[in-house]
Amino acid sequence: MTAKDTSSHGGGIARVTFRVRCESLGHGEAVFMYPDDHSSKPIPLYTTAGRYPWYQTRSSINISIPKGDKNEVSDQTNFTYRYGIHRAGTFYRWENPSDGPSQEDSDASTDSRPNHQVAQDGFQHRSPALDGGRDVHTLPLRLFSAGEEYIVNDVLGVTNGHPKIDHIRLPHNYGYEEMTMLHSTSRADSFGKVKSGTSLNSFGSRPNIKSEPSKKKVGFAPEPPSYHGAEMHSSGKKEPVHLNSTDGLIVVSVFLPVHLHRDSQGVWTADWDYEALLSMQTHLRVTRIGAVKWRGWHGNVGKDGSPEHGVPVNERQKVEACLRPFNCVPVWIDPVLFGEMYNGFCKGVLWPVLHNVTSVYSTRPDGGGGTKSQDHSVVPKMVPEKTKDLTVAETLKSVSNRFTEYSNDDVSMGIIHGDGGKEASLWAAYTAVNRNFAETIVQCFNEGDLIWIHGFHLLILPSFLTRRLPMAKVGLFLHTPFPSSEIFRTLWCREDLLRGMLNADQVGFHLFEYARHFLTCSRRLLGLKYGMIPDESGGHNLAIEINGRNVGVTSIHAGIEPPILSQVLNHQSTINRANSIRNQYKGKVIFCAIDRMESLKGIPLKMLGLERFLMKCPEWVGKIVLIQVGISAFERGDDYIRTKKEIHAMVDSINKLWPGTVHFQECTEAEMRLSQRMALMKAADVVMVTPIRDGLNLIPLEFTVAHQDALTDEGRSDGRKRGLCILSEFSSSTRVMRGALHVNPWKVSELANSFHVALHMSEDERMRRLKTAAEFVTRVTTQRWAMAVLIDLKAVHKNADVGKYSGAGLGLGYRILGMDQGFNSLDIGAVSKAYKKARGRLILMDYGGTILSNDNLDNLSRFQVATKSRKYTVPTPRMIQTIKDICSDKRNIVFVVSGKERHFLTETLGEIPNLGLAAEHGMFVSWPIATASRKRVWETLVAEQDRSWRSIAITIMEVYASRTHGSYIEETEMKVLWQYRDADPEFGYLQARELEDHLSNVLRSFAVDILHGGVEEGGFVEVRPRGVNKGVVSTHILKNIPKISTWEKIDFLLVLGDDHCDEPMLSVMRQVGRRAIDARRAKNHEPPLPPMPASVTLVDVSSCDQYVSSSLTTFTCTVGKKPSAAANYLHDVDEVQEFLDTLVKVSTRDHKFFSSVDLRGLDSTGSSRFHHLPNIHSSMFLSEQQNNMFSNQETISAGVTRSMSMGNFHLHSEFKRIEPPKVSANLSEFLSPLEDDEDEDAVFF
């Protein structure tokens, strides 16, 4: 039967979605379904990161069902099909039993290679016939009904028995076009059932439809939305991300990808630099920004205004007009400033470090020598050999006249960018140039544009952009390697560079090796966490978490554009030049190499390898030639001069022994453009790329395209042994060019052996290697690479919630913080107004970091406090007095909830009347006492229990502390903590994970919690009694309000905290306030508020409802602008002090007058706040004598006037000495609600 939808079959149509489990597919392989019909095209199956290893057809396939009842359809009426594996868009092989879950005996499948045809998906396919010699999948059509939809679940390579079929019964109000069915059971269950021989599900009931969100695609059409039944149209499912012609893109690079020309008449023209990676054409609206490069220099003015070293100022507008048709915008920078940035900082400082090269025995960071220095340091320096053998034109002074070389001889180790040394001016130039780029970008930016920054020259540019364009999506891609943390940390500006990169939304590298180093640097130098984070499309992305936002990290290697290279290859001038080279070295095997003249390219090592090969294999003398092209690297200064001298000496030595073996030619970059390179590589048989450290290098990819014709019979007719690439394992392309011959350039014997292997390699192996290399070159093009990166960048949901991001910091310390919407600075006016009107207030405050500076910020201070070698810091006298004043207000119940031990809190705050204390995150609670003379009584939050776990935990922790340098153990009365903040971050984290697992296994029978937290501050593993945290104790305090006060419910709630230990308290109390708001809105028939932000951990707080008023006003605040469960923030402890002082002033002003409610609460002693001891069930009990500890509390200080009316009150004698109050004129005036005028609502200071 056919899969086509034809009207010739009157039985009707069943729609079938095919899914197949493919666990054996290799990299770059795809799977296609071939129906048993020669006229049907193969149908591609796709997968996502969330669905892998299941592959699925994009849409349902129409299968014709024969006429008649399905029970009457013959068992012989089947739909047969087979799965084929494709590589690089062409048919590769059929499925075979080895692809299945187990190895079974069967005949080996043979490849069938029919003619090509192009399918609708754009792939080039072959159409092999299904012959009887191969196993096929069989679907009995009697199992299908017309008008229904099914899912067929196969396993690649398993053809025995029928596949598992899911029947999707469709609702009558939806058509076929509105939904796509997905697999209804788990992959593991489906795979197991197929493997065991089960072939069909029961049709008795509709299976559960499980949605599997689609991952973002590159180069494919979007998948239809997943089926969710009746809820599909109401759900807010996000559409897959795609790039279209309306998307704007700003591509930023240090140089524009164009060539400028100026004729004798002063007319400027330009054309694309097709060699530049960023010159590719796309359907997007692209604006390119960068500096212009003309006649080897860059800037806007030359010497005396001449164009010899830059574009003259008076011709700047002409250049801008010339570049406008290319959508290129130049950045005009002073040549001297640009030179300091480009040659001084980028090439002199960053370039060696990024390539893992540094030396402390050198006056230069790249390990090279330098000119004489006035530095009298005792560190020995390497003095370069004299260059007397070089001509005057080759001296460093001459080179510096063209490309100014900025050495770092006077580097001084100051705390602020070298303390004014040469590196200070270089860093200033670097920041100034990045700032100039930012200004140009802001002028060209349109809302919604993507900004894609390229190169290590602009690492801090995102820091400048986030300040001006906080909602722009910024991507940064590095085309160089990234060093290990031990090398990168030698830079004095390391934190600024890292923070600049992390201010982007996405950071890209060509290899994961480079990305891994970047992740490690972020972890070790900034203490950040990274990992696979779920995205909103159903997959997982590698990201770094910083300040509440995630910075994506991608590793995608760039490619080339084969069509452009093919045009260059087929050009007659290229053909003639290649033939000329072949004729010049006729009869010889040509090895070629094109490298820049610097030590990182490993040219001397290559010469040593050739020399050793010829010494070991003299029979090849005169039969091979190495054409070494050296690109002048003037910007490398001393390194260029030294490398050039060394290469000349080695070439002369080899040619002296074996004349004509090495042909060395030095040229400028402009003299070795794409056409010249392609001609040389077309003429060569083997290319050698042997750098000792290299970033993006496209020479191996270009060489593969130049010899791709060798895969055809016509190309092999010349009889040459060509197409092999000898590639250093330290080059980025070595990970993608699997067909190349990989070598370690540091091992000279291995380099010598590579010559021997290349000359003696069999034709079959050579072709297999070339074919493997060609797969990547043809599959991953420049456009595909760019689209993959840009789709991920566009997928950043940054502008979906404008209120989610906030800026903080000054200068290069400016950063974007990911906040919840509405996360603003605490509105002191709103708090004061609610505070004034409230009659029952609960105030919960943290200790360290909230009412005093945090001891934990300094590692040394933390260690000294933990080891009892220094005392804790205490709040200032001003803060203590402020807390006393707040506690003196009879409407307030104030608690300080701390992680400190109870004896310390008793010593520090225990004498403050009416102040409640909670120690060790709430394990111990001391209720407010009326007078300071009474002794503090503590009760435990949880009952006393077996504490033998402490000795077990300490014993285990001591083992880990002994083998983890920098870790130590902290002990308190109720908890044990292993702190590794001073240890190596990576090793400490691994040890902490192992310790956490160890403790979990050993202490599983004890009622304890094992916590691994504080990674941002260094990290710790803590063991403490189960069910103890600040969130639990805050609800415990709230539920006991009626027992310690005269009011039953509170109508004002204020919570202050500063770190991760306070988040449970902030989260719980914020939810208590939200429930009160929701109840009011429901009563008033108002729509509900949006859901709580993700930073709030949702828990059940319904048990607190009876203790809060329906008019409750809640304020949660964290100290420091950072992601938090709190709704607001204060910047520092000083702001907390000012805020609490404001509340004191409001209390003082508010209590000049009393309402009738206040008067009714006054007893004969003038005290109304605490009239009995709280009757609280706990493991500790208070004596009966202590039940009256609040009876003598004085709530109003002397001299405060009172307003009373209607009746005689029996007052304390102290009150009788007060001036007679104002008496209301009538009962209505007294009982009517008191109206606050505008002046009363204001807060006076």
PDB file of C-alpha atoms in Angstrom, residues 218 343 362 507 599 1126 1165:
ATOM      1  CA  VAL A 218      18.500  24.931  13.383  1.00  0.00           C
ATOM      2  CA  ASN A 343      48.997  46.284  19.559  1.00  0.00           C
ATOM      3  CA  SER A 362      60.532  37.667  31.231  1.00  0.00           C
ATOM      4  CA  VAL A 507      29.163  33.698  25.469  1.00  0.00           C
ATOM      5  CA  SER A 599      56.174  31.473  17.903  1.00  0.00           C
ATOM      6  CA  ALA A1126      11.758  39.438  49.350  1.00  0.00           C
ATOM      7  CA  THR A1165      -1.129  50.401  86.020  1.00  0.00           C
TER       8      THR A1165
END
